């Protein structure tokens, strides 16, 4: 039986990856902050079946608890480590991003150093992000596109990416990177625009008279489905060679497209319920963030299963189901 360690197991991707690896017969260990574990124990994590986490071995070690991390890694040997944990708000101003940069870089470095020291055979996955391309000079982006991060989060991910590549190239570890574009699901946090829209659409369909305040509805992203993307993470670590792969749909949709699919699924016209607000406005990229997943499709055989429309409708249905018991 293979044993995997997931950092950030209480997040959206950690949840789906744990579910996927358990289904493949892995023994799954997860790192989470004490508060994250208390949320699991108190059943406070939104809509998460507690059985899933009961089947995992959870460790209350936050990533800045370096002695705790060392203790775990010296005690238990892992076949695969998926490093998903990171502070992740892209809209954060660079000037406010000290914690994001420091924590994300230091935790990645520590984890790699500890694995290299005590179990260099463990395969390491680094959760890269399209934010590493920031303001790209070309579209679609590939593994060769120059990195040009424009946020504290993006900068921390570029540093993590270079750390990961260094441990691969200078220390011979099996370190793979997935450069993942936005990926959503019913477990996405509501500060992300997809979930903000599906939640509001569900509330409005159930009688709320609110107006949904959004930033630029013409803003476009390459939005994929999180459960499809965690399959890519596993495939990257189980490929013959440790490499970097863009994981994306290759298709751009606008915020207005999300609104159209979400509201029409509930028999509503989105324009009647949406207002634009400067508060949420962010400058649009001149060259859009859209990824080319040809390499992972060709070399690893990864395929997208769920379409954008199916994903948004699934998110709306999940939000309606969540809200129903409340009315
Ligand atoms: P990000 O790619 O990690 O920034 O994901 P988000 O879901 O936060 O934002 C995706 C896109 O939606 C960005 O281009 C935002 O500028 C745009 N957007 C438009 N209105 C909103 C809004 O009200 N909230 C958020 N979070 N994003 C918005």
Coordinates of C-alpha atoms and ligand atoms in Angstrom, one line a residue:
X1 CA 0.0 0.0 0.0
X2 CA 1.4 3.4 -1.0
X3 CA 1.5 6.1 1.6
X4 CA 1.0 9.8 0.8
X5 CA 1.3 13.0 2.7
X6 CA -0.9 16.0 1.7
X7 CA -0.2 19.4 3.1
X8 CA -3.4 21.6 3.1
X9 CA -5.7 18.6 3.3
X10 CA -8.6 20.7 4.6
X11 CA -8.7 22.9 1.5
X12 CA -10.6 22.2 -1.7
X13 CA -7.8 20.4 -3.5
X14 CA -6.7 18.5 -0.4
X15 CA -10.2 17.2 0.0
X16 CA -10.5 15.9 -3.6
X17 CA -7.0 14.6 -3.7
X18 CA -7.5 12.7 -0.4
X19 CA -10.7 11.2 -1.8
X20 CA -9.0 10.2 -5.0
X21 CA -5.9 8.6 -3.3
X22 CA -8.1 6.7 -0.8
X23 CA -10.0 5.4 -3.8
X24 CA -6.7 4.2 -5.3
X25 CA -5.9 2.3 -2.1
X26 CA -3.4 4.8 -0.6
X27 CA -2.8 5.3 3.1
X28 CA -3.4 9.1 3.3
X29 CA -1.8 11.4 5.8
X30 CA -2.7 15.0 6.0
X31 CA -1.2 18.1 7.6
X32 CA -3.5 20.8 8.9
X33 CA -3.5 23.6 11.3
X34 CA -4.9 22.9 14.8
X35 CA -7.9 25.0 13.9
X36 CA -8.5 23.1 10.7
X37 CA -8.6 19.8 12.6
X38 CA -11.0 21.3 15.2
X39 CA -13.2 22.3 12.3
X40 CA -13.1 18.7 11.1
X41 CA -13.8 17.3 14.5
X42 CA -16.6 19.8 15.2
X43 CA -18.0 19.0 11.7
X44 CA -17.7 22.7 10.8
X45 CA -16.0 22.3 7.5
X46 CA -18.7 23.2 5.0
X47 CA -20.4 20.1 3.5
X48 CA -17.4 17.8 4.1
X49 CA -18.4 14.2 5.0
X50 CA -16.5 13.5 8.2
X51 CA -16.0 9.9 7.1
X52 CA -13.5 11.1 4.5
X53 CA -11.2 12.5 7.2
X54 CA -11.8 9.6 9.5
X55 CA -10.2 7.5 6.8
X56 CA -7.1 9.7 6.8
X57 CA -4.4 10.1 9.4
X58 CA -4.4 13.8 10.3
X59 CA -1.5 15.6 11.9
X60 CA -2.0 18.9 13.7
X61 CA 1.2 20.5 12.3
X62 CA 1.1 23.9 10.7
X63 CA 3.8 24.4 8.1
X64 CA 5.7 27.0 10.1
X65 CA 6.0 24.4 12.9
X66 CA 9.4 23.2 11.6
X67 CA 10.2 20.9 14.5
X68 CA 6.7 19.3 14.1
X69 CA 7.4 18.8 10.4
X70 CA 10.7 17.2 11.1
X71 CA 9.3 14.9 13.7
X72 CA 6.6 13.7 11.3
X73 CA 9.1 13.1 8.5
X74 CA 11.6 11.3 10.6
X75 CA 8.8 9.0 12.1
X76 CA 6.8 8.0 9.0
X77 CA 8.1 7.3 5.5
X78 CA 6.0 8.4 2.6
X79 CA 6.0 7.4 -1.1
X80 CA 4.5 10.7 -2.2
X81 CA 4.2 14.1 -0.8
X82 CA 1.7 16.6 -2.2
X83 CA 2.5 20.1 -1.1
X84 CA -0.8 22.0 -1.6
X85 CA -0.8 24.3 1.4
X86 CA -0.3 28.0 0.7
X87 CA -1.9 31.3 1.6
X88 CA -3.7 32.0 -1.6
X89 CA -5.4 35.3 -2.1
X90 CA -4.4 36.6 -5.5
X91 CA -6.2 39.9 -5.0
X92 CA -4.0 40.8 -2.0
X93 CA -1.9 43.9 -2.6
X94 CA 1.8 43.3 -3.0
X95 CA 2.5 45.7 -0.1
X96 CA 0.3 43.5 2.2
X97 CA 1.9 40.2 1.1
X98 CA 4.7 39.8 3.6
X99 CA 3.1 36.8 5.3
X100 CA 2.1 35.2 2.1
X101 CA 5.6 35.4 0.6
X102 CA 7.4 34.4 3.8
X103 CA 5.2 31.5 4.8
X104 CA 4.8 30.0 1.3
X105 CA 8.5 30.1 0.5
X106 CA 9.7 29.0 3.9
X107 CA 7.3 26.1 4.2
X108 CA 8.2 24.8 0.8
X109 CA 11.9 25.0 1.5
X110 CA 11.6 23.3 4.9
X111 CA 9.5 20.5 3.5
X112 CA 11.9 19.8 0.7
X113 CA 15.0 20.1 3.0
X114 CA 13.4 17.6 5.5
X115 CA 12.5 15.1 2.8
X116 CA 15.9 15.4 1.2
X117 CA 17.5 14.7 4.6
X118 CA 15.3 11.9 5.8
X119 CA 13.5 10.3 2.9
X120 CA 14.9 11.4 -0.5
X121 CA 13.1 8.6 -2.2
X122 CA 9.7 10.3 -1.5
X123 CA 8.2 11.9 -4.6
X124 CA 7.3 15.5 -4.2
X125 CA 4.5 17.4 -5.9
X126 CA 4.6 21.2 -5.9
X127 CA 1.3 23.0 -6.5
X128 CA 2.4 25.7 -9.0
X129 CA -0.1 28.2 -10.3
X130 CA -0.9 30.2 -13.4
X131 CA -0.2 33.2 -11.2
X132 CA 3.4 32.4 -11.8
X133 CA 2.9 33.8 -15.3
X134 CA 1.2 36.9 -13.8
X135 CA 1.2 39.3 -16.7
X136 CA 2.2 36.9 -19.5
X137 CA 3.7 38.0 -22.8
X138 CA 2.1 35.2 -24.8
X139 CA -1.1 33.2 -24.8
X140 CA -1.7 30.4 -24.4
X141 CA 1.1 29.8 -21.9
X142 CA 3.2 26.6 -21.9
X143 CA 5.9 25.2 -19.7
X144 CA 8.3 27.4 -21.7
X145 CA 6.5 30.7 -21.2
X146 CA 8.7 33.1 -19.1
X147 CA 7.5 33.6 -15.6
X148 CA 6.3 37.1 -14.7
X149 CA 4.5 37.1 -11.4
X150 CA 2.4 40.1 -10.4
X151 CA 1.1 39.2 -6.9
X152 CA 2.6 38.2 -3.6
X153 CA 1.0 34.8 -4.1
X154 CA 2.5 34.5 -7.6
X155 CA 5.9 35.5 -6.4
X156 CA 5.8 33.0 -3.6
X157 CA 4.8 30.3 -6.1
X158 CA 7.7 31.2 -8.5
X159 CA 10.1 30.8 -5.6
X160 CA 8.6 27.5 -4.6
X161 CA 8.8 26.3 -8.2
X162 CA 12.5 27.2 -8.4
X163 CA 13.2 25.5 -5.0
X164 CA 11.4 22.4 -6.3
X165 CA 13.4 22.4 -9.5
X166 CA 16.6 22.8 -7.6
X167 CA 15.9 19.8 -5.4
X168 CA 15.2 17.9 -8.5
X169 CA 18.2 19.0 -10.5
X170 CA 20.9 19.4 -7.8
X171 CA 19.8 16.7 -5.4
X172 CA 18.2 14.1 -7.8
X173 CA 14.9 14.0 -6.0
X174 CA 11.7 13.1 -7.9
X175 CA 10.0 16.5 -7.8
X176 CA 7.1 17.3 -10.2
X177 CA 5.3 20.6 -10.6
X178 CA 1.8 21.1 -11.8
X179 CA 1.2 24.7 -13.1
X180 CA -2.5 24.7 -12.4
X181 CA -4.9 27.3 -13.8
X182 CA -8.0 28.3 -11.8
X183 CA -9.9 25.2 -10.7
X184 CA -13.3 25.3 -9.0
X185 CA -15.9 23.1 -7.4
X186 CA -18.7 23.2 -4.9
X187 CA -16.0 23.3 -2.2
X188 CA -14.4 26.5 -3.5
X189 CA -14.2 29.2 -0.9
X190 CA -16.8 32.0 -1.5
X191 CA -14.3 34.7 -1.9
X192 CA -13.5 33.3 -5.3
X193 CA -15.8 34.6 -8.0
X194 CA -17.2 31.3 -9.2
X195 CA -18.5 30.3 -5.8
X196 CA -19.5 33.9 -5.0
X197 CA -21.8 33.8 -8.0
X198 CA -23.2 30.3 -7.5
X199 CA -24.0 31.0 -3.9
X200 CA -25.7 34.3 -4.6
X201 CA -27.7 32.8 -7.5
X202 CA -28.9 30.1 -5.2
X203 CA -29.9 32.6 -2.5
X204 CA -31.7 34.8 -5.0
X205 CA -33.6 31.8 -6.5
X206 CA -34.7 31.0 -3.0
X207 CA -36.2 34.5 -2.5
X208 CA -33.4 36.8 -1.5
X209 CA -33.8 40.3 -3.0
X210 CA -30.1 41.1 -2.8
X211 CA -28.0 42.4 -5.7
X212 CA -24.8 40.5 -6.4
X213 CA -21.9 43.0 -6.4
X214 CA -19.1 42.0 -8.8
X215 CA -16.0 43.6 -10.2
X216 CA -15.2 43.4 -13.9
X217 CA -17.7 41.0 -15.4
X218 CA -15.7 40.9 -18.7
X219 CA -12.6 39.5 -16.8
X220 CA -11.7 36.2 -18.3
X221 CA -10.0 33.1 -16.9
X222 CA -9.2 29.5 -17.8
X223 CA -11.5 27.8 -15.3
X224 CA -11.3 24.0 -14.8
X225 CA -12.9 21.5 -12.4
X226 CA -10.9 20.7 -9.3
X227 CA -11.5 16.9 -9.2
X228 CA -10.1 16.7 -12.7
X229 CA -7.1 18.6 -11.6
X230 CA -6.2 16.4 -8.7
X231 CA -6.0 13.5 -11.1
X232 CA -3.3 15.4 -12.9
X233 CA -1.3 15.9 -9.6
X234 CA -1.3 12.1 -9.1
X235 CA -0.4 11.5 -12.7
X236 CA 2.5 13.9 -12.5
X237 CA 4.1 12.0 -9.6
X238 CA 3.5 8.7 -11.3
X239 CA 5.0 9.6 -14.6
X240 CA 8.4 8.1 -15.6
X241 CA 10.3 11.4 -15.2
X242 CA 9.9 14.3 -12.8
X243 CA 8.8 17.2 -14.9
X244 CA 6.7 20.4 -15.0
X245 CA 3.3 20.4 -16.6
X246 CA 0.7 23.0 -17.3
X247 CA -2.8 21.8 -16.3
X248 CA -5.5 23.9 -17.9
X249 CA -8.6 23.7 -20.1
X250 CA -7.2 26.0 -22.8
X251 CA -10.5 27.8 -23.0
X252 CA -11.3 31.3 -21.7
X253 CA -14.7 32.2 -20.1
X254 CA -15.7 35.5 -18.6
X255 CA -17.2 36.3 -15.2
X256 CA -20.4 37.1 -17.2
X257 CA -20.4 33.6 -18.7
X258 CA -20.4 32.1 -15.1
X259 CA -23.3 34.4 -14.3
X260 CA -25.2 33.4 -17.4
X261 CA -24.8 29.6 -16.8
X262 CA -25.5 29.9 -13.0
X263 CA -28.6 32.1 -13.2
X264 CA -30.2 30.5 -16.2
X265 CA -29.8 27.1 -14.6
X266 CA -32.3 28.5 -12.0
X267 CA -34.5 30.1 -14.6
X268 CA -33.2 33.7 -13.9
X269 CA -31.7 36.4 -16.0
X270 CA -28.3 37.4 -14.5
X271 CA -28.5 41.0 -15.6
X272 CA -31.5 41.6 -13.3
X273 CA -29.5 40.5 -10.2
X274 CA -25.9 41.7 -10.8
X275 CA -24.4 45.1 -10.1
X276 CA -20.8 46.1 -10.8
X277 CA -18.8 47.6 -8.0
X278 CA -15.4 49.3 -7.9
X279 CA -14.6 47.4 -4.6
X280 CA -14.1 44.2 -6.5
X281 CA -12.6 45.6 -9.6
X282 CA -9.1 44.5 -10.6
X283 CA -7.2 45.6 -13.7
X284 CA -7.6 43.2 -16.5
X285 CA -4.5 41.4 -18.0
X286 CA -3.6 42.6 -21.5
X287 CA -2.7 39.1 -22.5
X288 CA -5.1 36.6 -20.9
X289 CA -4.1 33.8 -18.6
X290 CA -4.9 30.7 -20.6
X291 CA -2.9 27.5 -20.5
X292 CA -1.9 24.9 -23.1
X293 CA -2.2 21.4 -21.6
X294 CA -0.8 19.6 -24.7
X295 CA 2.3 18.3 -22.8
X296 CA 0.4 16.6 -20.0
X297 CA -2.1 15.3 -22.4
X298 CA 0.6 13.9 -24.7
X299 CA 3.1 12.6 -22.1
X300 CA 0.9 11.5 -19.2
X301 CA -2.5 10.9 -20.9
X302 CA -4.4 13.3 -18.7
X303 CA -7.8 14.4 -19.9
X304 CA -10.4 16.9 -18.8
X305 CA -13.7 15.2 -18.1
X306 CA -16.0 18.0 -16.8
X307 CA -17.0 21.0 -18.9
X308 CA -17.3 24.6 -17.7
X309 CA -21.1 24.5 -17.9
X310 CA -21.4 21.2 -16.1
X311 CA -19.1 22.5 -13.3
X312 CA -21.0 25.8 -12.8
X313 CA -24.4 23.9 -12.8
X314 CA -23.0 21.4 -10.3
X315 CA -21.9 24.3 -8.0
X316 CA -25.3 25.9 -8.2
X317 CA -27.1 22.6 -7.4
X318 CA -24.8 22.1 -4.4
X319 CA -25.4 25.6 -3.1
X320 CA -29.2 25.2 -3.5
X321 CA -29.0 21.9 -1.6
X322 CA -27.0 23.6 1.1
X323 CA -29.4 26.5 1.5
X324 CA -32.6 24.5 1.5
X325 CA -32.4 23.3 5.1
X326 CA -32.0 26.9 6.2
X327 CA -35.3 28.2 4.8
Ligands
LIG1 P1 -8.1 34.5 -9.1 O1 -7.8 34.1 -10.5 O2 -7.3 33.6 -8.1 O3 -7.9 35.9 -8.9 O4 -9.6 34.1 -8.8 P2 -10.9 34.9 -8.5 O5 -12.0 34.0 -8.5 O6 -10.7 35.7 -7.2 O7 -11.0 36.0 -9.7 C1 -11.2 35.5 -11.0 C2 -11.4 36.7 -11.9 O8 -12.7 37.2 -11.6 C3 -10.4 37.8 -11.8 O9 -10.1 38.3 -13.1 C4 -11.2 38.9 -11.0 O10 -10.8 40.2 -11.4 C5 -12.6 38.7 -11.6 N1 -13.7 39.2 -10.7 C6 -14.7 40.0 -11.1 N2 -15.5 40.3 -10.1 C7 -15.0 39.6 -9.0 C8 -15.5 39.6 -7.7 O11 -16.5 40.1 -7.3 N3 -14.7 38.8 -6.8 C9 -13.6 38.2 -7.2 N4 -12.9 37.4 -6.4 N5 -13.1 38.2 -8.5 C10 -13.9 38.9 -9.4

